[in-house]
PDB file of C-alpha atoms in Angstrom:
ATOM      1  CA  MET A   1      -9.177  70.099  61.214  1.00  0.00           C
ATOM      2  CA  ARG A   2     -12.330  69.815  59.113  1.00  0.00           C
ATOM      3  CA  ARG A   3     -15.235  71.317  60.938  1.00  0.00           C
ATOM      4  CA  ARG A   4     -17.966  68.759  61.549  1.00  0.00           C
ATOM      5  CA  GLN A   5     -21.205  69.690  59.875  1.00  0.00           C
ATOM      6  CA  PRO A   6     -24.261  69.918  62.179  1.00  0.00           C
ATOM      7  CA  SER A   7     -26.564  66.941  61.790  1.00  0.00           C
ATOM      8  CA  PHE A   8     -29.879  67.587  60.074  1.00  0.00           C
ATOM      9  CA  ASP A   9     -32.505  65.002  59.298  1.00  0.00           C
ATOM     10  CA  PHE A  10     -34.858  66.174  56.556  1.00  0.00           C
ATOM     11  CA  LEU A  11     -37.404  63.427  57.331  1.00  0.00           C
ATOM     12  CA  GLU A  12     -37.507  64.479  60.972  1.00  0.00           C
ATOM     13  CA  PHE A  13     -37.915  68.082  59.854  1.00  0.00           C
ATOM     14  CA  LEU A  14     -40.881  67.072  57.690  1.00  0.00           C
ATOM     15  CA  ALA A  15     -42.529  65.276  60.589  1.00  0.00           C
ATOM     16  CA  THR A  16     -41.961  67.837  63.347  1.00  0.00           C
ATOM     17  CA  ASP A  17     -41.459  71.289  61.800  1.00  0.00           C
ATOM     18  CA  GLY A  18     -43.905  73.742  60.280  1.00  0.00           C
ATOM     19  CA  HIS A  19     -47.156  72.582  61.852  1.00  0.00           C
ATOM     20  CA  LEU A  20     -50.219  74.482  60.732  1.00  0.00           C
ATOM     21  CA  ASN A  21     -51.051  77.629  62.654  1.00  0.00           C
ATOM     22  CA  GLU A  22     -54.851  77.563  62.871  1.00  0.00           C
ATOM     23  CA  GLU A  23     -55.128  81.355  63.123  1.00  0.00           C
ATOM     24  CA  ASN A  24     -53.199  82.487  60.055  1.00  0.00           C
ATOM     25  CA  GLY A  25     -53.071  79.331  57.947  1.00  0.00           C
ATOM     26  CA  HIS A  26     -49.252  79.369  57.813  1.00  0.00           C
ATOM     27  CA  ASN A  27     -46.563  77.272  59.403  1.00  0.00           C
ATOM     28  CA  GLY A  28     -43.772  78.421  61.643  1.00  0.00           C
ATOM     29  CA  ASN A  29     -41.587  79.393  58.693  1.00  0.00           C
ATOM     30  CA  GLY A  30     -44.108  81.801  57.203  1.00  0.00           C
ATOM     31  CA  HIS A  31     -44.965  79.427  54.366  1.00  0.00           C
ATOM     32  CA  ALA A  32     -48.352  77.953  53.520  1.00  0.00           C
ATOM     33  CA  PRO A  33     -48.965  74.728  55.507  1.00  0.00           C
ATOM     34  CA  ASP A  34     -47.778  72.403  52.746  1.00  0.00           C
ATOM     35  CA  ARG A  35     -44.966  74.624  51.445  1.00  0.00           C
ATOM     36  CA  LEU A  36     -41.443  74.087  52.721  1.00  0.00           C
ATOM     37  CA  PRO A  37     -38.381  76.335  52.707  1.00  0.00           C
ATOM     38  CA  SER A  38     -36.039  76.056  49.740  1.00  0.00           C
ATOM     39  CA  LEU A  39     -32.823  74.080  50.048  1.00  0.00           C
ATOM     40  CA  GLN A  40     -30.934  77.362  50.210  1.00  0.00           C
ATOM     41  CA  GLU A  41     -33.061  78.527  53.142  1.00  0.00           C
ATOM     42  CA  LEU A  42     -32.680  75.214  54.933  1.00  0.00           C
ATOM     43  CA  SER A  43     -28.944  75.303  54.369  1.00  0.00           C
ATOM     44  CA  GLU A  44     -28.679  78.747  55.924  1.00  0.00           C
ATOM     45  CA  GLN A  45     -31.033  77.970  58.807  1.00  0.00           C
ATOM     46  CA  HIS A  46     -29.506  74.639  59.817  1.00  0.00           C
ATOM     47  CA  GLY A  47     -25.908  74.954  58.695  1.00  0.00           C
ATOM     48  CA  VAL A  48     -25.949  71.948  56.385  1.00  0.00           C
ATOM     49  CA  SER A  49     -24.664  71.798  52.832  1.00  0.00           C
ATOM     50  CA  ILE A  50     -27.075  71.880  49.913  1.00  0.00           C
ATOM     51  CA  SER A  51     -25.563  68.654  48.560  1.00  0.00           C
ATOM     52  CA  VAL A  52     -26.499  66.828  51.766  1.00  0.00           C
ATOM     53  CA  LEU A  53     -29.971  68.348  51.690  1.00  0.00           C
ATOM     54  CA  ARG A  54     -30.423  67.363  48.061  1.00  0.00           C
ATOM     55  CA  GLU A  55     -29.652  63.723  48.875  1.00  0.00           C
ATOM     56  CA  GLN A  56     -32.066  63.719  51.817  1.00  0.00           C
ATOM     57  CA  LEU A  57     -34.703  65.361  49.632  1.00  0.00           C
ATOM     58  CA  ARG A  58     -34.262  62.581  47.078  1.00  0.00           C
ATOM     59  CA  VAL A  59     -35.120  60.014  49.763  1.00  0.00           C
ATOM     60  CA  ALA A  60     -38.179  61.992  50.845  1.00  0.00           C
ATOM     61  CA  ARG A  61     -39.403  62.151  47.244  1.00  0.00           C
ATOM     62  CA  ALA A  62     -38.913  58.392  46.808  1.00  0.00           C
ATOM     63  CA  LEU A  63     -41.053  57.835  49.902  1.00  0.00           C
ATOM     64  CA  GLY A  64     -43.773  60.056  48.471  1.00  0.00           C
ATOM     65  CA  LEU A  65     -43.515  62.586  51.287  1.00  0.00           C
ATOM     66  CA  VAL A  66     -42.797  65.651  49.158  1.00  0.00           C
ATOM     67  CA  GLU A  67     -43.020  66.864  45.587  1.00  0.00           C
ATOM     68  CA  VAL A  68     -40.780  69.420  43.911  1.00  0.00           C
ATOM     69  CA  LYS A  69     -42.002  71.677  41.110  1.00  0.00           C
ATOM     70  CA  PRO A  70     -40.373  74.710  39.483  1.00  0.00           C
ATOM     71  CA  ARG A  71     -43.060  77.228  40.469  1.00  0.00           C
ATOM     72  CA  THR A  72     -44.276  75.892  43.797  1.00  0.00           C
ATOM     73  CA  GLY A  73     -40.948  74.643  45.141  1.00  0.00           C
ATOM     74  CA  ILE A  74     -40.908  71.892  47.760  1.00  0.00           C
ATOM     75  CA  ARG A  75     -44.339  70.861  48.983  1.00  0.00           C
ATOM     76  CA  ARG A  76     -45.230  68.397  51.700  1.00  0.00           C
ATOM     77  CA  LEU A  77     -47.728  65.774  50.490  1.00  0.00           C
ATOM     78  CA  PRO A  78     -50.485  64.029  52.436  1.00  0.00           C
ATOM     79  CA  TYR A  79     -49.109  60.864  53.987  1.00  0.00           C
ATOM     80  CA  SER A  80     -49.295  57.680  51.929  1.00  0.00           C
ATOM     81  CA  PHE A  81     -47.768  54.337  52.861  1.00  0.00           C
ATOM     82  CA  ALA A  82     -47.849  53.064  49.273  1.00  0.00           C
ATOM     83  CA  PRO A  83     -44.646  54.625  47.839  1.00  0.00           C
ATOM     84  CA  ALA A  84     -42.413  53.133  50.534  1.00  0.00           C
ATOM     85  CA  VAL A  85     -43.985  49.690  50.084  1.00  0.00           C
ATOM     86  CA  GLN A  86     -43.732  49.920  46.300  1.00  0.00           C
ATOM     87  CA  GLU A  87     -40.022  50.685  46.381  1.00  0.00           C
ATOM     88  CA  SER A  88     -39.283  47.697  48.598  1.00  0.00           C
ATOM     89  CA  LEU A  89     -41.732  45.360  46.847  1.00  0.00           C
ATOM     90  CA  LEU A  90     -40.480  46.091  43.325  1.00  0.00           C
ATOM     91  CA  TYR A  91     -36.931  45.428  44.498  1.00  0.00           C
ATOM     92  CA  ALA A  92     -38.031  42.129  46.051  1.00  0.00           C
ATOM     93  CA  ILE A  93     -39.895  40.823  42.988  1.00  0.00           C
ATOM     94  CA  THR A  94     -37.065  41.886  40.684  1.00  0.00           C
ATOM     95  CA  ARG A  95     -34.762  39.700  42.712  1.00  0.00           C
ATOM     96  CA  ASP A  96     -37.280  36.867  43.099  1.00  0.00           C
ATOM     97  CA  ARG A  97     -40.561  36.667  41.170  1.00  0.00           C
ATOM     98  CA  SER A  98     -42.088  34.409  43.819  1.00  0.00           C
ATOM     99  CA  ARG A  99     -42.129  37.362  46.211  1.00  0.00           C
ATOM    100  CA  PHE A 100     -45.087  38.721  44.261  1.00  0.00           C
ATOM    101  CA  ASP A 101     -47.041  35.536  44.947  1.00  0.00           C
ATOM    102  CA  GLN A 102     -46.311  35.936  48.654  1.00  0.00           C
ATOM    103  CA  PHE A 103     -47.442  39.554  48.610  1.00  0.00           C
ATOM    104  CA  SER A 104     -50.512  38.590  46.581  1.00  0.00           C
ATOM    105  CA  ASP A 105     -51.447  36.120  49.308  1.00  0.00           C
ATOM    106  CA  LEU A 106     -51.084  38.910  51.893  1.00  0.00           C
ATOM    107  CA  ARG A 107     -53.328  41.159  49.820  1.00  0.00           C
ATOM    108  CA  ARG A 108     -56.072  38.512  49.724  1.00  0.00           C
ATOM    109  CA  HIS A 109     -56.003  38.152  53.493  1.00  0.00           C
ATOM    110  CA  ILE A 110     -56.173  41.938  53.893  1.00  0.00           C
ATOM    111  CA  GLU A 111     -59.238  42.240  51.668  1.00  0.00           C
ATOM    112  CA  LYS A 112     -60.984  39.388  53.474  1.00  0.00           C
ATOM    113  CA  ILE A 113     -60.207  40.717  56.952  1.00  0.00           C
ATOM    114  CA  TYR A 114     -61.258  44.284  56.187  1.00  0.00           C
ATOM    115  CA  TRP A 115     -64.211  43.376  53.971  1.00  0.00           C
ATOM    116  CA  ALA A 116     -67.002  43.972  56.483  1.00  0.00           C
ATOM    117  CA  GLU A 117     -65.511  47.222  57.742  1.00  0.00           C
ATOM    118  CA  ALA A 118     -64.882  48.513  54.220  1.00  0.00           C
ATOM    119  CA  VAL A 119     -68.206  47.684  52.552  1.00  0.00           C
ATOM    120  CA  GLY A 120     -70.197  48.994  55.498  1.00  0.00           C
ATOM    121  CA  GLN A 121     -68.874  52.486  54.723  1.00  0.00           C
ATOM    122  CA  LEU A 122     -69.549  52.562  50.979  1.00  0.00           C
ATOM    123  CA  THR A 123     -71.823  55.345  49.763  1.00  0.00           C
ATOM    124  CA  ASP A 124     -74.419  55.376  46.989  1.00  0.00           C
ATOM    125  CA  GLN A 125     -71.868  57.271  44.900  1.00  0.00           C
ATOM    126  CA  ASP A 126     -69.340  54.482  45.454  1.00  0.00           C
ATOM    127  CA  LEU A 127     -71.870  51.876  44.334  1.00  0.00           C
ATOM    128  CA  LYS A 128     -72.606  53.870  41.188  1.00  0.00           C
ATOM    129  CA  ARG A 129     -68.887  54.002  40.459  1.00  0.00           C
ATOM    130  CA  LEU A 130     -68.610  50.222  40.878  1.00  0.00           C
ATOM    131  CA  ARG A 131     -71.498  49.749  38.445  1.00  0.00           C
ATOM    132  CA  THR A 132     -69.800  52.103  35.961  1.00  0.00           C
ATOM    133  CA  LEU A 133     -66.568  50.111  36.220  1.00  0.00           C
ATOM    134  CA  LEU A 134     -68.498  46.899  35.474  1.00  0.00           C
ATOM    135  CA  ASP A 135     -70.050  48.442  32.380  1.00  0.00           C
ATOM    136  CA  ARG A 136     -66.714  49.798  31.136  1.00  0.00           C
ATOM    137  CA  ALA A 137     -65.031  46.423  31.633  1.00  0.00           C
ATOM    138  CA  ASP A 138     -67.829  44.701  29.728  1.00  0.00           C
ATOM    139  CA  GLN A 139     -67.414  47.123  26.833  1.00  0.00           C
ATOM    140  CA  LYS A 140     -63.682  46.437  26.687  1.00  0.00           C
ATOM    141  CA  LEU A 141     -64.013  42.663  26.858  1.00  0.00           C
ATOM    142  CA  HIS A 142     -66.674  42.481  24.163  1.00  0.00           C
ATOM    143  CA  GLY A 143     -65.549  45.321  21.949  1.00  0.00           C
ATOM    144  CA  ASP A 144     -63.705  45.186  18.671  1.00  0.00           C
ATOM    145  CA  PRO A 145     -60.826  45.065  19.276  1.00  0.00           C
ATOM    146  CA  ILE A 146     -60.937  43.423  22.697  1.00  0.00           C
ATOM    147  CA  ARG A 147     -59.133  45.423  25.379  1.00  0.00           C
ATOM    148  CA  LEU A 148     -57.981  44.322  28.819  1.00  0.00           C
ATOM    149  CA  PRO A 149     -59.916  46.065  31.609  1.00  0.00           C
ATOM    150  CA  HIS A 150     -56.926  46.328  33.925  1.00  0.00           C
ATOM    151  CA  ALA A 151     -57.642  49.886  35.073  1.00  0.00           C
ATOM    152  CA  GLU A 152     -61.221  48.886  35.857  1.00  0.00           C
ATOM    153  CA  HIS A 153     -60.025  45.789  37.742  1.00  0.00           C
ATOM    154  CA  ARG A 154     -57.703  47.872  39.891  1.00  0.00           C
ATOM    155  CA  ASP A 155     -60.225  50.654  40.478  1.00  0.00           C
ATOM    156  CA  LEU A 156     -63.013  48.239  41.395  1.00  0.00           C
ATOM    157  CA  HIS A 157     -61.041  46.615  44.187  1.00  0.00           C
ATOM    158  CA  LEU A 158     -59.567  49.887  45.453  1.00  0.00           C
ATOM    159  CA  THR A 159     -62.976  51.565  45.417  1.00  0.00           C
ATOM    160  CA  ILE A 160     -64.422  48.846  47.639  1.00  0.00           C
ATOM    161  CA  PHE A 161     -61.755  49.584  50.260  1.00  0.00           C
ATOM    162  CA  SER A 162     -61.451  53.325  49.650  1.00  0.00           C
ATOM    163  CA  ARG A 163     -63.443  54.402  52.726  1.00  0.00           C
ATOM    164  CA  LEU A 164     -61.084  52.748  55.184  1.00  0.00           C
ATOM    165  CA  GLU A 165     -59.349  55.448  57.201  1.00  0.00           C
ATOM    166  CA  ASN A 166     -56.194  53.386  57.510  1.00  0.00           C
ATOM    167  CA  PRO A 167     -53.332  54.528  55.249  1.00  0.00           C
ATOM    168  CA  PHE A 168     -51.371  51.361  55.932  1.00  0.00           C
ATOM    169  CA  VAL A 169     -54.101  49.056  54.672  1.00  0.00           C
ATOM    170  CA  THR A 170     -54.853  51.171  51.602  1.00  0.00           C
ATOM    171  CA  GLY A 171     -51.127  51.642  50.984  1.00  0.00           C
ATOM    172  CA  LEU A 172     -50.548  47.885  50.884  1.00  0.00           C
ATOM    173  CA  LEU A 173     -53.462  47.410  48.489  1.00  0.00           C
ATOM    174  CA  GLU A 174     -52.259  50.201  46.191  1.00  0.00           C
ATOM    175  CA  ALA A 175     -48.742  48.741  46.176  1.00  0.00           C
ATOM    176  CA  TYR A 176     -50.156  45.360  45.149  1.00  0.00           C
ATOM    177  CA  TRP A 177     -51.647  46.799  41.968  1.00  0.00           C
ATOM    178  CA  GLU A 178     -48.401  48.536  41.041  1.00  0.00           C
ATOM    179  CA  ALA A 179     -46.610  45.211  41.415  1.00  0.00           C
ATOM    180  CA  TYR A 180     -49.395  43.434  39.501  1.00  0.00           C
ATOM    181  CA  ASP A 181     -48.621  45.648  36.539  1.00  0.00           C
ATOM    182  CA  GLU A 182     -44.874  45.270  37.004  1.00  0.00           C
ATOM    183  CA  VAL A 183     -44.946  41.470  36.733  1.00  0.00           C
ATOM    184  CA  GLY A 184     -47.023  41.671  33.565  1.00  0.00           C
ATOM    185  CA  LEU A 185     -50.386  40.432  34.781  1.00  0.00           C
ATOM    186  CA  SER A 186     -52.109  43.511  33.361  1.00  0.00           C
ATOM    187  CA  ARG A 187     -50.888  42.820  29.835  1.00  0.00           C
ATOM    188  CA  TYR A 188     -52.262  39.369  29.037  1.00  0.00           C
ATOM    189  CA  GLU A 189     -55.029  37.056  30.149  1.00  0.00           C
ATOM    190  CA  ARG A 190     -57.206  34.623  28.230  1.00  0.00           C
ATOM    191  CA  LEU A 191     -60.640  35.997  27.416  1.00  0.00           C
ATOM    192  CA  SER A 192     -62.360  32.969  28.951  1.00  0.00           C
ATOM    193  CA  TYR A 193     -60.505  33.558  32.220  1.00  0.00           C
ATOM    194  CA  LEU A 194     -61.274  37.286  32.247  1.00  0.00           C
ATOM    195  CA  GLU A 195     -64.964  36.631  31.656  1.00  0.00           C
ATOM    196  CA  LYS A 196     -65.014  34.387  34.741  1.00  0.00           C
ATOM    197  CA  VAL A 197     -63.180  37.043  36.770  1.00  0.00           C
ATOM    198  CA  TRP A 198     -65.643  39.734  35.797  1.00  0.00           C
ATOM    199  CA  ASP A 199     -68.585  37.461  36.451  1.00  0.00           C
ATOM    200  CA  PHE A 200     -67.406  37.298  40.067  1.00  0.00           C
ATOM    201  CA  HIS A 201     -66.944  41.070  40.082  1.00  0.00           C
ATOM    202  CA  ARG A 202     -70.527  41.447  38.930  1.00  0.00           C
ATOM    203  CA  GLN A 203     -71.712  39.129  41.700  1.00  0.00           C
ATOM    204  CA  ILE A 204     -69.781  41.200  44.228  1.00  0.00           C
ATOM    205  CA  VAL A 205     -71.210  44.515  43.050  1.00  0.00           C
ATOM    206  CA  GLU A 206     -74.780  43.219  42.814  1.00  0.00           C
ATOM    207  CA  ALA A 207     -74.523  41.848  46.352  1.00  0.00           C
ATOM    208  CA  LEU A 208     -73.267  45.218  47.612  1.00  0.00           C
ATOM    209  CA  GLU A 209     -76.105  47.007  45.825  1.00  0.00           C
ATOM    210  CA  GLN A 210     -78.565  44.714  47.600  1.00  0.00           C
ATOM    211  CA  GLY A 211     -76.849  45.189  50.956  1.00  0.00           C
ATOM    212  CA  ASP A 212     -76.007  41.488  51.146  1.00  0.00           C
ATOM    213  CA  PHE A 213     -72.437  41.794  52.381  1.00  0.00           C
ATOM    214  CA  ASP A 214     -72.145  38.070  53.194  1.00  0.00           C
ATOM    215  CA  ALA A 215     -72.950  37.132  49.589  1.00  0.00           C
ATOM    216  CA  GLY A 216     -70.413  39.687  48.426  1.00  0.00           C
ATOM    217  CA  TYR A 217     -67.791  38.157  50.682  1.00  0.00           C
ATOM    218  CA  ARG A 218     -68.487  34.685  49.318  1.00  0.00           C
ATOM    219  CA  ALA A 219     -68.121  35.975  45.758  1.00  0.00           C
ATOM    220  CA  LEU A 220     -64.851  37.674  46.709  1.00  0.00           C
ATOM    221  CA  SER A 221     -63.514  34.437  48.196  1.00  0.00           C
ATOM    222  CA  GLU A 222     -64.512  32.435  45.117  1.00  0.00           C
ATOM    223  CA  HIS A 223     -62.869  35.095  42.974  1.00  0.00           C
ATOM    224  CA  PHE A 224     -59.623  34.530  44.849  1.00  0.00           C
ATOM    225  CA  ASP A 225     -60.002  30.760  44.478  1.00  0.00           C
ATOM    226  CA  LEU A 226     -60.257  31.280  40.713  1.00  0.00           C
ATOM    227  CA  ILE A 227     -56.881  33.036  40.739  1.00  0.00           C
ATOM    228  CA  ASP A 228     -55.337  29.924  42.284  1.00  0.00           C
ATOM    229  CA  GLN A 229     -56.732  27.834  39.430  1.00  0.00           C
ATOM    230  CA  ARG A 230     -55.052  29.930  36.752  1.00  0.00           C
ATOM    231  CA  PRO A 231     -52.469  27.897  34.816  1.00  0.00           C
ATOM    232  CA  ALA A 232     -48.907  28.553  35.950  1.00  0.00           C
ATOM    233  CA  ASN A 233     -47.779  29.671  32.495  1.00  0.00           C
ATOM    234  CA  GLU A 234     -50.261  32.555  32.633  1.00  0.00           C
TER     235      GLU A 234
END
C-alpha cells in the first residue's frame, strides 16, 4: 500500500508558525522574523514532498504572501489584500468586461464612504505630495509631446486614502487601478476630457489644503459624475 503523506498546509504555516520572539528578534525556527525555512527543511520537518510544497508555495506567491529570491530564500511579506483581489478581478474582467464597471462602481462607493476618515489623517507631507502630483500631471498634459498622467492619477487617489489602517479597503482600491490599466483606460483619453478630470483633482487638492473637507467631497463626487458622462466608445 502507498503510504499516505502527512497533510501540510503552507498557508496555515505562514499564518501560525514562526512568530517573532521579542527578545532575540528571531522566530521559532531560528530564522529572522520574515525569513522562512527552505523547501528542503520544510520537507524534512513535516514529512511532505518538495513537489507538494512547491505547488503550495506558488499559491502563496500569487496571493502576495511571500517572495522568493536566490540569496534571501523564502521571505514572508507584510499582509496585503490587493494581490488576491487582483487575481480574481482580472479573471472576471477577462471573461466579462462589464465586471470592471461593476467593480468601478464599488470603488466609487468606497472612496465616498471612507472620505472623511481618510482625509482627516492626511499630513502636511501628504498634501505636498498631492500638489506635486498635480504639477507633474499638468506638465504631461501641456508638454510636447503630450503624455497621459496615469501614474499621477493613480497615485493621487491612493495617496488620499493611504493613511487608512485598513488593508482591505486599500487593497480594493489598489486592485481597481491594476484593473484600470488592464482594460486600457490608462492608454487613451481625449485631452479635453483629461483636462476636466484634472480640474476636479485640483479642486480636491485645494480644498484639502484649506481644510475644507466638504468641498473636497463635493469635487470628488462631481469627478465621479464626469466619469459617467464619458462616451461609451472611450
